[in-house]
Short mmCIF file of C-alpha atoms in Angstrom, two decimals:
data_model
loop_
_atom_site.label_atom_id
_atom_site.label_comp_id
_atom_site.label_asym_id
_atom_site.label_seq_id
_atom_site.Cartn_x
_atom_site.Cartn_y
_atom_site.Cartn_z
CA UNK C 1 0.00 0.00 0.00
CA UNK C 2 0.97 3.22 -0.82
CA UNK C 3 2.95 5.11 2.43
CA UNK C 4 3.45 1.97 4.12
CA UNK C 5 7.10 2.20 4.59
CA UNK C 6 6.90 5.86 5.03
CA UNK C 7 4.19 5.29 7.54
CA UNK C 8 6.76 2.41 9.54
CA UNK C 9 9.69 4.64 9.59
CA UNK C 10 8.13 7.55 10.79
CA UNK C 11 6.86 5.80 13.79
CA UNK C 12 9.66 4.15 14.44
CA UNK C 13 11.50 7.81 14.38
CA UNK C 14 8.77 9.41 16.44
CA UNK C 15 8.80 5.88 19.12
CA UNK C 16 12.48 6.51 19.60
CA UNK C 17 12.14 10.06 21.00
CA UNK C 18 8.96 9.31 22.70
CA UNK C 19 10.99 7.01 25.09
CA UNK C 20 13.53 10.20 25.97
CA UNK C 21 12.82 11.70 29.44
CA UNK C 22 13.54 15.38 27.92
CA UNK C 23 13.99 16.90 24.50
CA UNK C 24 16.91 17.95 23.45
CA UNK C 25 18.83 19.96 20.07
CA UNK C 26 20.44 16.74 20.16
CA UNK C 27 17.60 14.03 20.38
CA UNK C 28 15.79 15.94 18.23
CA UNK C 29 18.00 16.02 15.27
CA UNK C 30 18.41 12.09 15.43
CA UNK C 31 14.80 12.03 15.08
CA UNK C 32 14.89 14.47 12.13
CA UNK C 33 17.35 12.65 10.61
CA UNK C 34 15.69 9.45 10.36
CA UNK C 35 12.57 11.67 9.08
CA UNK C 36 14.58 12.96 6.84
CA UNK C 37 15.57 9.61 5.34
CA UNK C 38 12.19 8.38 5.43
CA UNK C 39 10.88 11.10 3.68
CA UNK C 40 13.63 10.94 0.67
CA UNK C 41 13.27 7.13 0.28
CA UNK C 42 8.89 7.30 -0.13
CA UNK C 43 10.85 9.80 -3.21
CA UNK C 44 9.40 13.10 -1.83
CA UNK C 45 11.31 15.89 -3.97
CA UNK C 46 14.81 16.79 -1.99
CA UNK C 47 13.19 20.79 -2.10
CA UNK C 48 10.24 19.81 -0.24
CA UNK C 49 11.70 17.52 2.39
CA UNK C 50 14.21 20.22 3.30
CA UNK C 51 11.72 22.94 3.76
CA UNK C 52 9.64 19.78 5.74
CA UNK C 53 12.37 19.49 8.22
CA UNK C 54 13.34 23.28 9.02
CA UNK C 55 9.80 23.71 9.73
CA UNK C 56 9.19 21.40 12.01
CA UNK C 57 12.95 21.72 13.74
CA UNK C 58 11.70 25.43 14.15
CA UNK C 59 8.24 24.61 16.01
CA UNK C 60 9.84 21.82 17.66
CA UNK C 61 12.81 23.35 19.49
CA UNK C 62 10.58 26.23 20.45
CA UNK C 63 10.28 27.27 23.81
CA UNK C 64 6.73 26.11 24.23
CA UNK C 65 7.58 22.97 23.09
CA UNK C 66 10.62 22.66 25.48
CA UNK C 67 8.63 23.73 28.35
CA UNK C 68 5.49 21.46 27.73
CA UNK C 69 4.86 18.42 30.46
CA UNK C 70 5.05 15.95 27.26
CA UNK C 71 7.22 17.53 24.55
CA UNK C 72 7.36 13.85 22.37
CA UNK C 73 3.51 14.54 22.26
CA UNK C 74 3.68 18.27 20.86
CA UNK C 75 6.45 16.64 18.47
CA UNK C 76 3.74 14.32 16.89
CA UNK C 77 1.37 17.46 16.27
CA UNK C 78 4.02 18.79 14.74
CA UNK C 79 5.26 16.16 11.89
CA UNK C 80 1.04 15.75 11.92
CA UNK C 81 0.22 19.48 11.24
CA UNK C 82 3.47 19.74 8.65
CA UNK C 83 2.62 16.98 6.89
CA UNK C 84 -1.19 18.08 6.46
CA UNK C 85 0.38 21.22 5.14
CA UNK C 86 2.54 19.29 2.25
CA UNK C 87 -1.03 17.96 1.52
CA UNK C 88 -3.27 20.60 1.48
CA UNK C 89 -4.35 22.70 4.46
CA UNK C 90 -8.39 22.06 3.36
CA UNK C 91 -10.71 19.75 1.23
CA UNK C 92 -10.20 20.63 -2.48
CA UNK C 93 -14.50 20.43 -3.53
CA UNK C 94 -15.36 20.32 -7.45
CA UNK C 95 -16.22 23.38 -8.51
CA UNK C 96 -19.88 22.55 -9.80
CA UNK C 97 -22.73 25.73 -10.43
CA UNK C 98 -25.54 25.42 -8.11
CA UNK C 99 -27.80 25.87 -10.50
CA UNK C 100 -27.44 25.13 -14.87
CA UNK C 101 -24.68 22.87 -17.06
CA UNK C 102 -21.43 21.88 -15.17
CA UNK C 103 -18.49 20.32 -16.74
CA UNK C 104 -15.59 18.42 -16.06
CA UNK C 105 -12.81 17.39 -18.11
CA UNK C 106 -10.57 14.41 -17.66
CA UNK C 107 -7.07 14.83 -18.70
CA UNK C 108 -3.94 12.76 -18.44
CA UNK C 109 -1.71 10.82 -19.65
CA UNK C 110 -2.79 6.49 -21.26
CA UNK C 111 -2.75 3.94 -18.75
CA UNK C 112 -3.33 5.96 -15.88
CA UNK C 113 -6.95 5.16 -15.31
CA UNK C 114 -8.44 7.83 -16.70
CA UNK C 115 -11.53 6.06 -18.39
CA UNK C 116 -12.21 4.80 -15.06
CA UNK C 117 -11.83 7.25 -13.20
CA UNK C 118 -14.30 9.25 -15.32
CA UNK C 119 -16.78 6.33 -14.28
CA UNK C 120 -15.92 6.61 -10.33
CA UNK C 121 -16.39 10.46 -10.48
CA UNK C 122 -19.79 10.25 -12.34
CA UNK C 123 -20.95 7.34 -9.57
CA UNK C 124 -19.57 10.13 -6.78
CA UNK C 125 -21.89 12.90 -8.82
CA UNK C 126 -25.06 10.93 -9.08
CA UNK C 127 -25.05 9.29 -5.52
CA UNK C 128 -23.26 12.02 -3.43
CA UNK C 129 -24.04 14.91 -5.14
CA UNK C 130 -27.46 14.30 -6.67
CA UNK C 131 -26.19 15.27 -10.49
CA UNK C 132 -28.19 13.95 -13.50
CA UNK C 133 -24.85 13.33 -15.22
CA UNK C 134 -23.64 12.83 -18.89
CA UNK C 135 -20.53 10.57 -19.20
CA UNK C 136 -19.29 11.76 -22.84
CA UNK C 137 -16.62 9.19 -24.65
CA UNK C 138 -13.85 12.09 -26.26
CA UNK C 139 -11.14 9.09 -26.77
CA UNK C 140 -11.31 8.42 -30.48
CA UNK C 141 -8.03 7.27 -30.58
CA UNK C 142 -8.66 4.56 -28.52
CA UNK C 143 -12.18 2.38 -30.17
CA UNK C 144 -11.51 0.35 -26.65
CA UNK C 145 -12.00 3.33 -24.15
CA UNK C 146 -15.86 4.10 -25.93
CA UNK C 147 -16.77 0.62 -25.20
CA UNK C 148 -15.00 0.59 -21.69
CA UNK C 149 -17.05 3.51 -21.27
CA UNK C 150 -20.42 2.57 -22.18
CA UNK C 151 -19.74 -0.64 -20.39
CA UNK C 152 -19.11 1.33 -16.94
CA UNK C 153 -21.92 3.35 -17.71
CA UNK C 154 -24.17 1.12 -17.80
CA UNK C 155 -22.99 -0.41 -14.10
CA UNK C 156 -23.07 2.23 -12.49
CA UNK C 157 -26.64 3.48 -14.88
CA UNK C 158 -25.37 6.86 -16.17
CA UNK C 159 -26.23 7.51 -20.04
CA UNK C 160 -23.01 7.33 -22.06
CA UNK C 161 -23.16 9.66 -25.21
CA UNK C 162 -20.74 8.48 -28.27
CA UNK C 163 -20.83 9.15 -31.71
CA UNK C 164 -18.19 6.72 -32.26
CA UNK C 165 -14.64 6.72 -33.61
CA UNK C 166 -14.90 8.07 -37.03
CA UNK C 167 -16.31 11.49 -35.26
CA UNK C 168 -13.72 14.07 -33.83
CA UNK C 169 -13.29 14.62 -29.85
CA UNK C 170 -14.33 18.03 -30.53
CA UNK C 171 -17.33 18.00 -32.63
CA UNK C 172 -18.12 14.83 -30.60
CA UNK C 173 -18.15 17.23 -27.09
CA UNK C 174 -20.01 20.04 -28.55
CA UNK C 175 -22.58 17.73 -29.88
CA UNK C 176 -22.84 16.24 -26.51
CA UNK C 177 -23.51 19.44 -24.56
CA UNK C 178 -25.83 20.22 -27.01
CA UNK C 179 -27.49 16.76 -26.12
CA UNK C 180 -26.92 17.21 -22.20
CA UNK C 181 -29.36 20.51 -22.51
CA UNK C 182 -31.72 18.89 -24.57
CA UNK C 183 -32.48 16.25 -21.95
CA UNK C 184 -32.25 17.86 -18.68
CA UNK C 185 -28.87 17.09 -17.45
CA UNK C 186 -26.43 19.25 -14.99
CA UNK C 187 -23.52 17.40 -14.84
CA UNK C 188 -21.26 16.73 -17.89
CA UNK C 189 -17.84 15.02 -17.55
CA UNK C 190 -16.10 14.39 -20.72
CA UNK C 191 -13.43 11.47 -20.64
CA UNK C 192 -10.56 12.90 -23.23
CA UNK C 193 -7.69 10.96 -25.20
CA UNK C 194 -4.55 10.17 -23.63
CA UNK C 195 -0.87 9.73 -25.17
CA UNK C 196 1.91 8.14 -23.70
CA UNK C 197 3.65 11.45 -23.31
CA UNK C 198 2.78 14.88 -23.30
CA UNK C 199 2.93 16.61 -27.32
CA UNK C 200 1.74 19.68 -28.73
CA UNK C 201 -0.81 17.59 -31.35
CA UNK C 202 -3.20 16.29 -27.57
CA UNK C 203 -2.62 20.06 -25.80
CA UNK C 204 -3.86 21.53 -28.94
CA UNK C 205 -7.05 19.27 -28.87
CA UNK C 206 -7.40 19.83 -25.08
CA UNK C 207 -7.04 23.74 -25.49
CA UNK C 208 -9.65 23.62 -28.12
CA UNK C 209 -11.85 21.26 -26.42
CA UNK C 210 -11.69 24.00 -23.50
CA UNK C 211 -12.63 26.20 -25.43
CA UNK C 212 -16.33 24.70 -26.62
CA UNK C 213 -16.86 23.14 -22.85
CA UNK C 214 -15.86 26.26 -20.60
CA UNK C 215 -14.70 23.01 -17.88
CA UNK C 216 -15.98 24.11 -14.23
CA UNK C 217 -13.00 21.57 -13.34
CA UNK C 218 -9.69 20.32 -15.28
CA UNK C 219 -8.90 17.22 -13.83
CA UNK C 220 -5.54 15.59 -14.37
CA UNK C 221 -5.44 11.21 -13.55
CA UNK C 222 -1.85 10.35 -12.29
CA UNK C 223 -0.52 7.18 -11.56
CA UNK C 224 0.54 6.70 -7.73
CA UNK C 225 3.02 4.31 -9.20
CA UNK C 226 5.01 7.24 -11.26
CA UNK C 227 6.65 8.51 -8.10
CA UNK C 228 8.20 11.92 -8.82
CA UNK C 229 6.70 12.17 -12.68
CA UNK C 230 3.21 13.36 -10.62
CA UNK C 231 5.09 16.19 -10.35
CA UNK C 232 6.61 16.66 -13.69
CA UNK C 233 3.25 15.92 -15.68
CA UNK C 234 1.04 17.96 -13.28
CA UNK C 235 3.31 20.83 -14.02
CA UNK C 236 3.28 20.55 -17.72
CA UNK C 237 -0.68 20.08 -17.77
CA UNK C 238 -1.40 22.90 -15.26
CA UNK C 239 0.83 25.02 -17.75
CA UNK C 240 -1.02 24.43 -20.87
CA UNK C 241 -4.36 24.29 -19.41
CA UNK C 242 -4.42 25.75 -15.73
CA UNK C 243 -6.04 22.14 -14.18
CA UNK C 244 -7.93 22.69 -11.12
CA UNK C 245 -7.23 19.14 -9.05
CA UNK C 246 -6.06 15.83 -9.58
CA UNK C 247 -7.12 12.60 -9.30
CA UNK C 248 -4.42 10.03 -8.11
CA UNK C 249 -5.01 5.88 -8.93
CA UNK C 250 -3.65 3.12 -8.10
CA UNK C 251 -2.94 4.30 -4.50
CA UNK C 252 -3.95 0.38 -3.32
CA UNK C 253 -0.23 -0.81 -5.28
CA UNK C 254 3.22 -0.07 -3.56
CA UNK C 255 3.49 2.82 -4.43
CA UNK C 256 5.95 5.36 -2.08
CA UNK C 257 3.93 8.16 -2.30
CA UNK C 258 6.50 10.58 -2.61
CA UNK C 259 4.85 12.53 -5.71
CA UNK C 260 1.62 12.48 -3.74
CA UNK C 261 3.58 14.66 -1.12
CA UNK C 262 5.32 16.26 -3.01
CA UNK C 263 2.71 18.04 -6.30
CA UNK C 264 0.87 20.06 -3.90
CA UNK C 265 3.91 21.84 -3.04
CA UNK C 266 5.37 22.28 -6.34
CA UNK C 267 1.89 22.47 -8.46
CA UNK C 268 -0.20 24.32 -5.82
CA UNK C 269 -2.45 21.54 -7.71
CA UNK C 270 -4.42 20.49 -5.03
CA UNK C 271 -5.65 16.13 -4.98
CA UNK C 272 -9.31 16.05 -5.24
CA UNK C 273 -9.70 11.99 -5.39
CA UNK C 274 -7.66 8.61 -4.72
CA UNK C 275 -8.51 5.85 -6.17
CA UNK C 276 -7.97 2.30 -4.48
CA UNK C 277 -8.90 -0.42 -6.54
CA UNK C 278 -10.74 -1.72 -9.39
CA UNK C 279 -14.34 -1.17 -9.45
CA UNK C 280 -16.53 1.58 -9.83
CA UNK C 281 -16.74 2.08 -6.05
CA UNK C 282 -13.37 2.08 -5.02
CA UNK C 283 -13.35 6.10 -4.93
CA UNK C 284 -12.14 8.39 -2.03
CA UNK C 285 -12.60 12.38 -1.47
CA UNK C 286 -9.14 13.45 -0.51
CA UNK C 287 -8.42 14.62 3.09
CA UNK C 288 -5.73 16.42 3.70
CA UNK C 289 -5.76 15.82 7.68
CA UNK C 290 -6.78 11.92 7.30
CA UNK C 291 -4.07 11.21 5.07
CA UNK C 292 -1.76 12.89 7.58
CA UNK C 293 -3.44 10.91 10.15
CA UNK C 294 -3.12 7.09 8.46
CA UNK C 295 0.56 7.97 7.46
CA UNK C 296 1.55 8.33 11.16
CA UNK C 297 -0.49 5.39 12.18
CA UNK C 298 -3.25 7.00 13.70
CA UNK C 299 -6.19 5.64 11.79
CA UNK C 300 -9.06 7.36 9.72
CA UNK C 301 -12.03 6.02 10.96
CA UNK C 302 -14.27 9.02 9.60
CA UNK C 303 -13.50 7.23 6.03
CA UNK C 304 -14.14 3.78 7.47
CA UNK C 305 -17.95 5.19 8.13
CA UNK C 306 -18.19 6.92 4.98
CA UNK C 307 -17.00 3.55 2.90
CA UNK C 308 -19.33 1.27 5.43
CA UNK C 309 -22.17 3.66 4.22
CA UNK C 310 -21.51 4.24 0.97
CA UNK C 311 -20.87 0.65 0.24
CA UNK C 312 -22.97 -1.58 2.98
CA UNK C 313 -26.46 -2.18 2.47
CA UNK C 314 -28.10 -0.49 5.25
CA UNK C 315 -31.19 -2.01 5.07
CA UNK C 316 -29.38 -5.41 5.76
CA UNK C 317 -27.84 -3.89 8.33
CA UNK C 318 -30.92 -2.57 10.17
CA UNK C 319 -32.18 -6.59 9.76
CA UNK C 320 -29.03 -7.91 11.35
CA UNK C 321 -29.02 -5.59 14.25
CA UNK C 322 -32.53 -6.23 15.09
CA UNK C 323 -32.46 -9.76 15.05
CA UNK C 324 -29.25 -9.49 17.20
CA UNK C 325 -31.46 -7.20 19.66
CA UNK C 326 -33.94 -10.55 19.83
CA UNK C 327 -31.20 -12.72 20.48
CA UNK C 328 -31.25 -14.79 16.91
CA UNK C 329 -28.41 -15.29 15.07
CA UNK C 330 -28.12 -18.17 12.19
CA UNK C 331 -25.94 -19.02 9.13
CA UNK C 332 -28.14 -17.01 7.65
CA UNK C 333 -27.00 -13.94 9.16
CA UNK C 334 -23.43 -15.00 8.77
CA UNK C 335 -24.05 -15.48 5.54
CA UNK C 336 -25.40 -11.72 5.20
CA UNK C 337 -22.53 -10.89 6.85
CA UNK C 338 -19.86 -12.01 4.82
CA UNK C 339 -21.42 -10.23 1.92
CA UNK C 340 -21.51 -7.20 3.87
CA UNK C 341 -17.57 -7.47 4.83
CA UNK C 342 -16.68 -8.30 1.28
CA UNK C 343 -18.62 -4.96 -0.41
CA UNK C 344 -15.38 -3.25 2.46
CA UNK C 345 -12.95 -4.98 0.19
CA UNK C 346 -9.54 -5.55 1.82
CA UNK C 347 -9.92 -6.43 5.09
CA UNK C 348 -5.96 -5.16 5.81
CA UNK C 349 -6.71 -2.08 4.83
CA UNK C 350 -9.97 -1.83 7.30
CA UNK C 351 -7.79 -2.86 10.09
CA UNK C 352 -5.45 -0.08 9.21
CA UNK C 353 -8.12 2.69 9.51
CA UNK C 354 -8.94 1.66 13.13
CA UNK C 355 -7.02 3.65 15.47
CA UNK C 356 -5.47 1.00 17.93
CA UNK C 357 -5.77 -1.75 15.54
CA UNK C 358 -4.17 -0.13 11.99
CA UNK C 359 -0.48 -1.94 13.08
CA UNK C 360 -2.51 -5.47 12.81
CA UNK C 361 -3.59 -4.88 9.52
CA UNK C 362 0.13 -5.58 7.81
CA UNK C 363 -0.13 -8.75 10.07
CA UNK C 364 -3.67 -9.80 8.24
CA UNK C 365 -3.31 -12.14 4.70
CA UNK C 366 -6.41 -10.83 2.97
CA UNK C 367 -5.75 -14.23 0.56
CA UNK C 368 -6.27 -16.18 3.36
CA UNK C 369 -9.04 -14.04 4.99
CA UNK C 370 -10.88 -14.52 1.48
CA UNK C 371 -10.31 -18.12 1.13
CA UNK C 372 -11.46 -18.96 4.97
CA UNK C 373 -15.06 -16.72 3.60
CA UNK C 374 -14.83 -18.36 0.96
CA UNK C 375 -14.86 -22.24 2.55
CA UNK C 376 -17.35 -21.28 5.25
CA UNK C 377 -19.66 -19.38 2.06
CA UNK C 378 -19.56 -22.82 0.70
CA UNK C 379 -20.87 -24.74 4.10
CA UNK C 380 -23.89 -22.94 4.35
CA UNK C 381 -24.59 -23.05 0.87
CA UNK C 382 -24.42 -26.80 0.87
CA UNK C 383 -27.03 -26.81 3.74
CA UNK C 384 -30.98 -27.45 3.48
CA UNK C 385 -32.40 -23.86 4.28
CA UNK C 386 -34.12 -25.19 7.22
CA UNK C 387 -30.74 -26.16 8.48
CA UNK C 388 -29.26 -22.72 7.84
CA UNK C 389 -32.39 -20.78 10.04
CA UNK C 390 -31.58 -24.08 12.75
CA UNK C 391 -27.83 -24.70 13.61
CA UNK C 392 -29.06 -26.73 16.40
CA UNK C 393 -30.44 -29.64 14.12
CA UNK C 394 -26.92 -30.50 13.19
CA UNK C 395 -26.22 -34.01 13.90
CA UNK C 396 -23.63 -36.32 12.38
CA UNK C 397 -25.20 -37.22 9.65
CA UNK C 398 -26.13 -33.77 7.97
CA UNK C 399 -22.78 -32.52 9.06
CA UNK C 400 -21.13 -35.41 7.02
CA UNK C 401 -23.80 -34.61 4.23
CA UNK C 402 -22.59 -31.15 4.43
CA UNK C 403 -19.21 -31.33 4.39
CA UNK C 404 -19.36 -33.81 1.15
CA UNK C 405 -21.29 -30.93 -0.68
CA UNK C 406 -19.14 -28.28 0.15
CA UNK C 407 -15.79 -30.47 -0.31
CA UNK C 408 -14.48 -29.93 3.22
CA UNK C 409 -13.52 -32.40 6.27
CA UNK C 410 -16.57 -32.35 9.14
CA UNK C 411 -13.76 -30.73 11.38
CA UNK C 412 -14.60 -27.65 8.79
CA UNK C 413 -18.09 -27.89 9.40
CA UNK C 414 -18.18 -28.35 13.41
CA UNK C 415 -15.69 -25.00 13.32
CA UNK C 416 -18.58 -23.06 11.36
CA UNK C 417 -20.96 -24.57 13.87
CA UNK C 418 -19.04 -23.35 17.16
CA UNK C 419 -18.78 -19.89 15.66
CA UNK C 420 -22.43 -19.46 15.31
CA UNK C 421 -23.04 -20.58 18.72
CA UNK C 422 -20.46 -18.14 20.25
CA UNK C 423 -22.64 -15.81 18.65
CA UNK C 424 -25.87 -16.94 19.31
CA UNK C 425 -24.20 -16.77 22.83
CA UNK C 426 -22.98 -13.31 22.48
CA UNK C 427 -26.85 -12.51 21.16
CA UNK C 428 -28.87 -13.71 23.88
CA UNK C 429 -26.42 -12.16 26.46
CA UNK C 430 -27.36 -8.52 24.98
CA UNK C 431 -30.63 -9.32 24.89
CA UNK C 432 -30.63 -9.75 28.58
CA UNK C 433 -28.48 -6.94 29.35
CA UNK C 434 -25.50 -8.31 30.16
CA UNK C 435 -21.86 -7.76 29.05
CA UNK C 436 -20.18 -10.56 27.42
CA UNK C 437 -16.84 -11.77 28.90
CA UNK C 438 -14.50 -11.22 25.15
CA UNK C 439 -11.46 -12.82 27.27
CA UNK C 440 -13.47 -16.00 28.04
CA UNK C 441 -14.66 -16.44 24.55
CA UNK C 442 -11.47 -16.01 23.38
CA UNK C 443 -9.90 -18.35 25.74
CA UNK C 444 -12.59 -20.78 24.61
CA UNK C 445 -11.84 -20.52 20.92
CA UNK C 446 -12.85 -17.36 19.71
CA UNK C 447 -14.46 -16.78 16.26
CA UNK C 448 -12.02 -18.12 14.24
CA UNK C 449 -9.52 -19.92 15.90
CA UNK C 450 -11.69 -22.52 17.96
CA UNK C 451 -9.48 -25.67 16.45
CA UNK C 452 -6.13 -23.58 17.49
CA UNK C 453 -7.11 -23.02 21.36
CA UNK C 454 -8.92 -26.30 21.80
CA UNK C 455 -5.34 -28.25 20.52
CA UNK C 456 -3.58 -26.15 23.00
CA UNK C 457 -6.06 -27.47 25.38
CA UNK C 458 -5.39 -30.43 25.12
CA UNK C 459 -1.20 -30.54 25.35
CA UNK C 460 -1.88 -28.98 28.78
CA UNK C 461 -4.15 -31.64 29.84
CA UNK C 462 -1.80 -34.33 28.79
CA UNK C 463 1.35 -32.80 30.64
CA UNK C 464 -0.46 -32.33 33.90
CA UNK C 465 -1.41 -36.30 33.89
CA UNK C 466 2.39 -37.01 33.08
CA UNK C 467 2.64 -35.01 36.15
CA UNK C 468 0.70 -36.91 38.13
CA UNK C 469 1.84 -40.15 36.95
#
């Protein structure tokens, strides 16, 4: 993930004077120096991480800092508040009219997701925003991105306006905005042809293209992979055609991050979007602040909510909880469940938004997580639906059925079984009001590692009777 090295090294910097009684010119400039490092190694521009560290060497060897009851503490606001600055002090919004035609063009440069993107900006329009939006194909060049287009368009049901390859980009977008009045719409965004590097021959069509649209918002798709060439191609597009944000993809591949830190700086282009996966949903607003906050381990769960609903069926939700309330919980449920968790997508990257719990997220194998799902998914589906809505009617027999039809050993199955009950348990203990004893479960099992405890179980039962032999 992109920033997780970063994100280690800083907090190993920021541990190591955290365990210092007082802060000193001397402490303090080990710490910067491993900052320092960190910073040049994620490939933040050398300019921007020395400004980074005079800044925060200034604030930090201040006198109020010096004098404070836990300096290490004011330190961490400090790398926190800098950082936030390298990003963006505020939310950059799209600059959409209240009222009449907006438009949005996508710019950049092929194979940095720009078709897509277009796609996951129109979804954030129609659902967030309440736009009737237009998704216009302008990529003649490419006969693939109009039928990518269309295809997306019709996932996420936003009307897709072509007039196919042999038509020019531009008479192609003023056609289209003639069409977008015509039928009531208020949101345009017009997905534009992309080279493999920058030339005069694209500009040109973008300039004139600008011209007919009169673009509320340039935005420029960069790859989170490039490193520094964010940078160097958001400076070369904001020259030629004064872009108003960008949208950065592939921020769920390894990428460093460095160019994210760095293009604010040198562009004063601010990010508008990330983009962390595949599909159509995997679309984030950028916050400056949160950003800051996930790359010093501190969590984000404000985006956590806003994915769970954006992305979780509420109503489902609303079911579970109530049935939870009466103290019923089957494989149904579970089963609802795990279709819930899997709309979250990576469950590593969930853990890593939960303050307290984002170090155990590089210790999670989502390939494993999905293949356990996966098994389980395939143990209630082998089941009778009577015997889904009544784990207790389980006996040998349907559990060997069971475990035929889903091609797992019964050990599988009886695993499955004793999580339900734990939380069946765990149900009709809330419905009475108490508080459940976590440890004790845990001790006894817990949800998913009931085999694991119970073998440990049993070494310590045979030792003691070599004991007392």
């Amino acid at each position: 993930m992109a920033f997780e090295s970063l994100s280690e090294r800083l907090n190993k910097a920021i541990k190591n004077i955290s365990g210092q009684g007082k802060l000193t010119e001397k402490n303090m400039n080990d710490m910067l120096r491993e900052v320092r490092m960190s910073l040049l190694e994620a490939d933040v521009n050398y300019g921007v991480v020395k400004d980074f560290i005079e800044r925060v060497k200034e604030k930090a060897l201040g006198q109020e800092v010096l004098d404070s009851l836990n300096p290490s503490q004011m330190v961490v606001k400090i790398v926190h508040d800098e950082l936030q600055e390298l990003l963006g002090q505020s939310d950059a919004k799209l600059h959409l009219k209240p009222n009449g035609l907006s438009t949005i063009m996508m710019v950049g440069l092929q194979g940095t997701g720009k078709t897509t993107a277009s796609a996951k900006i129109a979804r954030f329009a129609k659902q967030k925003l309440k736009k009737r939006v237009l998704l216009v194909a302008c990529d003649v060049v490419r006969p693939a991105a109009i039928e990518q287009l269309q295809t997306l368009g019709k996932q996420i049901d936003v009307e897709v306006f072509s007039l196919g390859a042999q038509t020019s980009a531009i008479e192609t977008a003023r056609k289209a905005l003639q069409y977008a009045n015509e039928h009531q719409k208020d949101l345009v965004i017009f997905d534009t042809a992309g080279r493999l590097h920058i030339d005069e021959e694209l500009m040109d069509e973008f300039k004139e293209m600008k011209e007919i649209v009169h673009p509320d918002d340039i935005l420029l798709t960069v790859d989170a992979m490039t490193g520094q060439d964010i940078v160097t191609v958001a400076k070369e597009f904001n020259e030629q055609l004064q872009i108003t944000g960008l949208v950065v993809t592939k921020m769920d591949g390894d990428a460093r991050g460095g160019g994210l830190l760095s293009v604010r700086t040198i562009t004063d282009v601010p990010v508008m979007f990330v983009s962390n996966g595949e599909k159509v949903e995997d679309l984030e607003e950028f916050h400056p602040d949160r950003m800051a906050d996930r790359i010093l381990g501190m969590g984000d769960i404000l985006t956590l909510v806003e994915q769970a609903q954006d992305k979780m069926d509420m109503e489902i939700q609303k079911k579970a909880v109530e049935r939870m309330q009466e103290g019923i919980f089957t494989f149904n449920d579970l089963l609802d469940q795990y279709k819930q968790v899997k709309k979250m997508g990576s469950m590593q990257n969930v853990m890593k938004m939960i303050p307290g719990l984002n170090k155990l997220g590089a210790q999670i194998d989502d390939e494993q997580v999905d293949a356990g799902v996966k098994k389980n998914e395939a143990i209630i589906h082998s089941m009778t639906p009577y015997e889904r809505e009544h784990p207790n009617c389980l006996k040998a027999s349907r559990k060997s059925r069971i475990a035929k039809g889903a091609g797992v050993k019964v050990m599988d199955v009886n695993r499955l079984i004793s999580q339900v009950e734990q939380m069946q348990t765990l149900t009709k203990m809330m419905k009475s009001g108490k508080m459940p004893d976590f440890g004790a479960m845990q001790r006894g099992g817990g949800a998913f590692g009931a085999s694991k405890h119970a073998g440990s179980k049993k070494k310590k039962k045979s030792k003691s009777k070599k004991k007392k032999k």
